[in-house]
Short mmCIF file of C-alpha atoms in Angstrom, two decimals:
data_model
loop_
_atom_site.label_atom_id
_atom_site.label_comp_id
_atom_site.label_asym_id
_atom_site.label_seq_id
_atom_site.Cartn_x
_atom_site.Cartn_y
_atom_site.Cartn_z
CA UNK A 11 0.00 0.00 0.00
CA UNK A 12 2.88 2.36 0.70
CA UNK A 13 3.97 2.51 -2.93
CA UNK A 14 0.47 2.83 -4.36
CA UNK A 15 -0.58 5.59 -1.97
CA UNK A 16 2.34 7.77 -2.97
CA UNK A 17 0.72 8.32 -6.36
CA UNK A 18 -2.05 10.90 -6.40
CA UNK A 19 -3.70 9.20 -9.34
CA UNK A 20 -4.32 6.03 -7.35
CA UNK A 21 -4.46 7.40 -3.84
CA UNK A 22 -8.24 7.48 -3.75
CA UNK A 23 -8.12 3.72 -3.24
CA UNK A 24 -6.08 4.16 -0.07
CA UNK A 25 -7.38 4.59 3.44
CA UNK A 26 -5.86 6.58 6.26
CA UNK A 27 -3.42 4.27 8.08
CA UNK A 28 -3.51 3.64 11.78
CA UNK A 29 -1.65 6.29 13.74
CA UNK A 30 0.94 5.55 16.40
CA UNK A 31 0.27 6.79 19.91
CA UNK A 32 0.15 10.58 19.86
CA UNK A 33 -1.33 13.24 22.08
CA UNK A 34 -5.06 13.85 21.49
CA UNK A 35 -5.74 16.00 18.44
CA UNK A 36 -7.92 19.12 18.39
CA UNK A 37 -11.52 18.78 17.26
CA UNK A 38 -11.15 21.02 14.21
CA UNK A 39 -10.05 24.41 12.92
CA UNK A 40 -8.76 26.68 15.70
CA UNK A 41 -10.64 29.90 16.23
CA UNK A 42 -9.05 32.92 14.57
CA UNK A 43 -9.26 36.34 16.18
CA UNK A 44 -8.30 39.01 13.64
CA UNK A 45 -7.41 41.36 12.20
CA UNK A 46 -3.62 41.09 11.94
CA UNK A 47 -2.21 44.55 12.63
CA UNK A 48 1.20 45.81 13.71
CA UNK A 49 0.06 46.17 17.33
CA UNK A 50 -1.55 42.71 17.44
CA UNK A 51 0.63 40.51 15.25
CA UNK A 52 2.72 39.24 18.18
CA UNK A 53 -0.42 37.87 19.83
CA UNK A 54 -1.80 36.08 16.76
CA UNK A 55 -2.13 32.31 16.98
CA UNK A 56 0.00 31.17 13.97
CA UNK A 57 -2.01 28.00 13.37
CA UNK A 58 -5.35 29.79 13.62
CA UNK A 59 -4.07 32.28 11.02
CA UNK A 60 -2.86 29.52 8.70
CA UNK A 61 -6.11 27.57 8.80
CA UNK A 62 -8.15 30.75 8.30
CA UNK A 63 -6.09 31.45 5.18
CA UNK A 64 -6.47 27.83 4.04
CA UNK A 65 -10.23 27.93 4.63
CA UNK A 66 -10.67 31.15 2.65
CA UNK A 67 -8.44 30.22 -0.26
CA UNK A 68 -10.07 26.79 -0.54
CA UNK A 69 -13.35 28.52 -1.40
CA UNK A 70 -11.99 30.85 -4.11
CA UNK A 71 -14.08 30.17 -7.26
CA UNK A 72 -11.28 31.10 -9.69
CA UNK A 73 -7.63 30.19 -9.15
CA UNK A 74 -4.80 31.92 -11.01
CA UNK A 75 -1.22 31.05 -10.13
CA UNK A 76 2.23 31.37 -11.65
CA UNK A 77 4.70 28.74 -10.58
CA UNK A 78 8.42 28.07 -10.85
CA UNK A 79 9.91 24.69 -9.99
CA UNK A 80 13.54 23.65 -9.55
CA UNK A 81 14.83 20.15 -8.93
CA UNK A 82 17.34 21.44 -6.38
CA UNK A 83 17.93 24.65 -4.40
CA UNK A 84 21.08 25.57 -6.35
CA UNK A 85 19.43 26.32 -9.74
CA UNK A 86 16.69 28.14 -7.86
CA UNK A 87 19.23 30.49 -6.33
CA UNK A 88 21.19 30.96 -9.55
CA UNK A 89 18.03 31.47 -11.62
CA UNK A 90 19.90 30.88 -14.88
CA UNK A 91 16.90 29.17 -16.46
CA UNK A 92 13.29 29.40 -15.37
CA UNK A 93 10.10 27.85 -16.67
CA UNK A 94 6.98 29.67 -15.49
CA UNK A 95 3.65 27.84 -15.56
CA UNK A 96 0.73 30.25 -15.75
CA UNK A 97 -2.55 28.48 -14.93
CA UNK A 98 -6.11 29.74 -14.51
CA UNK A 99 -9.09 27.59 -13.58
CA UNK A 100 -12.72 28.63 -13.15
CA UNK A 101 -14.29 26.05 -10.82
CA UNK A 102 -17.83 27.28 -11.46
CA UNK A 103 -17.77 27.23 -15.26
CA UNK A 104 -15.16 24.43 -15.38
CA UNK A 105 -12.94 26.25 -17.84
CA UNK A 106 -9.16 26.23 -17.84
CA UNK A 107 -6.34 28.03 -19.60
CA UNK A 108 -2.68 27.32 -18.99
CA UNK A 109 0.69 27.99 -20.56
CA UNK A 110 4.41 27.63 -19.98
CA UNK A 111 7.00 30.32 -20.58
CA UNK A 112 10.68 29.44 -20.64
CA UNK A 113 13.07 32.16 -19.47
CA UNK A 114 16.72 31.85 -20.42
CA UNK A 115 19.18 34.63 -19.53
CA UNK A 116 16.50 37.28 -19.63
CA UNK A 117 14.83 36.07 -22.81
CA UNK A 118 11.52 34.26 -23.00
CA UNK A 119 9.39 32.31 -25.40
CA UNK A 120 5.70 31.44 -25.42
CA UNK A 121 5.26 27.87 -26.67
CA UNK A 122 1.49 27.52 -26.61
CA UNK A 123 -1.58 27.33 -24.41
CA UNK A 124 -4.04 24.78 -23.17
CA UNK A 125 -7.58 26.08 -23.48
CA UNK A 126 -9.84 23.56 -21.77
CA UNK A 127 -8.83 20.25 -23.41
CA UNK A 128 -7.17 21.55 -26.60
CA UNK A 129 -3.64 22.76 -27.31
CA UNK A 130 -3.02 25.92 -29.32
CA UNK A 131 0.55 26.50 -30.49
CA UNK A 132 2.05 29.98 -30.86
CA UNK A 133 4.45 31.02 -33.62
CA UNK A 134 6.90 33.52 -32.19
CA UNK A 135 8.22 34.51 -35.62
CA UNK A 136 4.75 35.18 -37.06
CA UNK A 137 3.13 36.28 -33.82
CA UNK A 138 0.08 34.15 -34.52
CA UNK A 139 -1.77 31.19 -33.01
CA UNK A 140 -2.19 27.91 -34.84
CA UNK A 141 -5.28 25.73 -35.09
CA UNK A 142 -6.54 24.11 -31.85
CA UNK A 143 -5.87 20.39 -31.53
CA UNK A 144 -6.95 17.92 -28.86
CA UNK A 145 -4.23 17.07 -26.35
CA UNK A 146 -4.62 14.67 -23.41
CA UNK A 147 -2.09 16.73 -21.44
CA UNK A 148 -4.56 19.63 -21.48
CA UNK A 149 -7.28 17.69 -19.70
CA UNK A 150 -8.03 18.66 -16.11
CA UNK A 151 -6.45 15.60 -14.43
CA UNK A 152 -3.18 16.42 -16.22
CA UNK A 153 -2.69 19.92 -14.80
CA UNK A 154 -0.02 19.51 -12.12
CA UNK A 155 1.08 23.15 -12.12
CA UNK A 156 -2.19 24.72 -10.92
CA UNK A 157 -2.13 26.10 -7.37
CA UNK A 158 0.58 25.77 -4.74
CA UNK A 159 0.38 22.03 -4.07
CA UNK A 160 -1.09 22.54 -0.59
CA UNK A 161 -4.36 24.49 -0.68
CA UNK A 162 -7.20 23.56 -3.07
CA UNK A 163 -9.77 25.97 -4.50
CA UNK A 164 -13.38 25.88 -5.64
CA UNK A 165 -14.74 24.14 -2.53
CA UNK A 166 -17.97 25.01 -0.77
CA UNK A 167 -17.79 26.32 2.77
CA UNK A 168 -18.84 22.90 4.09
CA UNK A 169 -16.23 21.09 1.98
CA UNK A 170 -13.51 23.50 3.08
CA UNK A 171 -14.52 23.00 6.70
CA UNK A 172 -14.47 19.23 6.27
CA UNK A 173 -10.97 19.24 4.80
CA UNK A 174 -9.55 21.64 7.38
CA UNK A 175 -11.10 19.67 10.23
CA UNK A 176 -9.69 16.42 8.85
CA UNK A 177 -6.20 17.90 8.62
CA UNK A 178 -6.48 19.21 12.18
CA UNK A 179 -7.88 16.01 13.65
CA UNK A 180 -6.69 12.99 11.64
CA UNK A 181 -3.42 14.61 10.53
CA UNK A 182 -2.74 16.81 13.53
CA UNK A 183 0.77 18.34 13.58
CA UNK A 184 1.39 17.54 9.90
CA UNK A 185 1.10 21.25 9.05
CA UNK A 186 2.33 23.59 11.79
CA UNK A 187 2.66 27.36 11.46
CA UNK A 188 5.24 29.47 13.24
CA UNK A 189 5.23 33.07 14.46
CA UNK A 190 3.97 35.53 11.81
CA UNK A 191 5.37 38.97 11.09
CA UNK A 192 4.46 42.00 8.99
CA UNK A 193 6.83 42.81 6.12
CA UNK A 194 6.91 45.14 3.14
CA UNK A 195 7.19 43.45 -0.26
CA UNK A 196 6.75 45.15 -3.63
CA UNK A 197 5.46 48.26 -1.89
CA UNK A 198 2.70 46.50 0.05
CA UNK A 199 2.38 45.09 3.55
CA UNK A 200 2.12 41.31 3.85
CA UNK A 201 1.94 38.83 6.68
CA UNK A 202 4.92 36.51 6.50
CA UNK A 203 3.94 33.11 7.91
CA UNK A 204 6.40 30.17 8.04
CA UNK A 205 4.71 26.77 7.87
CA UNK A 206 6.33 23.39 8.45
CA UNK A 207 5.07 20.19 6.84
CA UNK A 208 6.34 17.29 8.91
CA UNK A 209 6.19 13.54 8.57
CA UNK A 210 3.67 11.55 10.58
CA UNK A 211 4.76 7.90 10.76
CA UNK A 212 1.95 5.38 10.97
CA UNK A 213 1.82 2.33 13.21
CA UNK A 214 3.76 0.29 10.63
CA UNK A 215 6.53 2.85 10.32
CA UNK A 216 5.54 4.26 6.93
CA UNK A 217 6.40 7.99 6.70
CA UNK A 218 3.59 10.16 5.34
CA UNK A 219 3.63 13.89 4.67
CA UNK A 220 1.79 15.35 1.64
CA UNK A 221 -0.31 12.20 1.38
CA UNK A 222 -2.33 13.62 4.30
CA UNK A 223 -3.66 16.31 1.95
CA UNK A 224 -5.12 13.61 -0.29
CA UNK A 225 -6.73 11.76 2.61
CA UNK A 226 -8.26 14.99 3.92
CA UNK A 227 -9.50 15.99 0.45
CA UNK A 228 -11.22 12.63 0.07
CA UNK A 229 -13.37 13.50 3.11
CA UNK A 230 -15.05 16.24 1.03
CA UNK A 231 -16.63 13.59 -1.21
CA UNK A 232 -14.87 14.91 -4.32
CA UNK A 233 -12.83 12.72 -6.64
CA UNK A 234 -9.18 13.77 -6.65
CA UNK A 235 -8.61 11.89 -9.91
CA UNK A 236 -10.88 14.32 -11.78
CA UNK A 237 -10.78 17.44 -9.59
CA UNK A 238 -8.19 20.14 -10.43
CA UNK A 239 -6.24 19.85 -7.18
CA UNK A 240 -2.70 18.54 -7.34
CA UNK A 241 -0.78 18.05 -4.13
CA UNK A 242 2.95 18.24 -3.65
CA UNK A 243 4.64 14.85 -3.75
CA UNK A 244 5.20 12.76 -0.62
CA UNK A 245 8.97 12.85 0.11
CA UNK A 246 8.87 11.07 3.49
CA UNK A 247 10.69 14.08 4.93
CA UNK A 248 8.24 17.00 4.68
CA UNK A 249 8.87 20.57 3.57
CA UNK A 250 9.60 24.07 4.83
CA UNK A 251 7.22 26.70 3.48
CA UNK A 252 6.61 30.40 3.79
CA UNK A 253 3.33 32.10 2.94
CA UNK A 254 2.97 35.83 2.32
CA UNK A 255 -0.62 36.81 3.08
CA UNK A 256 -2.71 39.88 2.29
CA UNK A 257 -3.62 41.24 5.76
CA UNK A 258 -6.97 42.56 4.49
CA UNK A 259 -8.32 39.50 2.70
CA UNK A 260 -6.18 36.88 4.51
CA UNK A 261 -5.61 35.23 1.13
CA UNK A 262 -2.13 34.07 0.07
CA UNK A 263 -0.17 36.29 -2.29
CA UNK A 264 2.99 34.19 -2.59
CA UNK A 265 4.36 30.88 -1.35
CA UNK A 266 7.88 29.48 -1.20
CA UNK A 267 8.26 25.74 -0.62
CA UNK A 268 11.51 23.93 0.06
CA UNK A 269 10.91 20.21 -0.16
CA UNK A 270 13.00 17.99 2.10
CA UNK A 271 14.35 14.51 1.48
CA UNK A 272 15.58 11.82 3.86
CA UNK A 273 19.30 11.37 4.42
CA UNK A 274 21.50 8.68 5.89
CA UNK A 275 22.24 10.70 9.03
CA UNK A 276 18.54 11.14 9.76
CA UNK A 277 18.51 14.92 9.20
CA UNK A 278 16.24 16.02 6.31
CA UNK A 279 18.16 17.61 3.44
CA UNK A 280 16.99 20.39 1.07
CA UNK A 281 15.47 19.17 -2.19
CA UNK A 282 13.20 20.70 -4.84
CA UNK A 283 12.13 24.35 -4.67
CA UNK A 284 8.71 25.66 -5.72
CA UNK A 285 7.75 29.34 -5.94
CA UNK A 286 4.10 30.27 -6.46
CA UNK A 287 2.54 33.68 -6.99
CA UNK A 288 -1.21 34.09 -6.65
CA UNK A 289 -2.49 36.53 -9.27
CA UNK A 290 -5.20 38.83 -7.91
CA UNK A 291 -7.91 39.40 -8.78
CA UNK A 292 -8.29 35.89 -10.14
CA UNK A 293 -10.47 36.31 -13.23
CA UNK A 294 -10.95 33.93 -16.13
CA UNK A 295 -10.12 35.81 -19.37
CA UNK A 296 -12.84 36.49 -21.90
CA UNK A 297 -10.33 35.67 -24.65
CA UNK A 298 -7.78 33.11 -23.40
CA UNK A 299 -5.52 33.72 -26.42
CA UNK A 300 -5.40 37.50 -26.12
CA UNK A 301 -2.48 37.57 -23.68
CA UNK A 302 0.94 36.67 -25.09
CA UNK A 303 2.88 38.35 -22.28
CA UNK A 304 6.16 36.66 -21.33
CA UNK A 305 5.08 36.17 -17.74
CA UNK A 306 7.42 36.11 -14.79
CA UNK A 307 6.83 36.09 -11.06
CA UNK A 308 6.85 39.61 -9.65
CA UNK A 309 8.33 38.31 -6.40
CA UNK A 310 12.13 38.20 -6.22
CA UNK A 311 13.66 34.70 -6.34
CA UNK A 312 15.28 35.15 -2.93
CA UNK A 313 11.94 35.87 -1.21
CA UNK A 314 11.40 33.03 1.18
#
């Protein structure tokens, strides 16, 4: 079961494993007492803030993110080559548009776009779009670059509550937030909130981290094999994350995730890096092919 459950595509067949003896978990989402202001930030419960953000973002009807991914921290820091995935999904109308831009030494190229389940190629020399053609990689289950790999979108309030409560009860201490602070980024004030994803071994010794997101999502009654929600991969070592949150809406603006991997000495080692910018307001375009902008994240690569 351990091998099968690591794959999101087949994880719906898996059940939550027995937990080893741990302290009793909370009943559900901790109560959040806002707002987060400079005179109150030191007294904010970090976990209450994180789950309030999670709860709100999980209900957003349209999700628009730009994501960079690096196999190791070194290329992320050097930023010599960057591929940006720009993805928009309307959960109400069930429409999607997504594209990849490859940046190389300051230059960029638009290859094409997925519009729902068809691929449309772009000719850079002619500046025109080709004819749409069906592509299985454009179908909703094949969109791994949408979102930040942690928080879903498009849920009802009840579904969001169910998922948050499951993560707090069945997977307690998997996601733990640390002390927040107010910082200025790109001329605006944000709440900087570190969050740690840590492994929860089961009674048989299997080490689960991001798999807990899949188990919690299943509690909503939705099918993760067809729903546009793609979790970060289970590394058996967790991840270190930082969220930058809008203090007015309490929605995420940016997320940095440093995946961890097991090592022989028992100390988790840095692995893949993911940077995600949430584009606000998230609006599905009237003409998905109108924008040929060579997108890039507006957040500096060393923001973490």
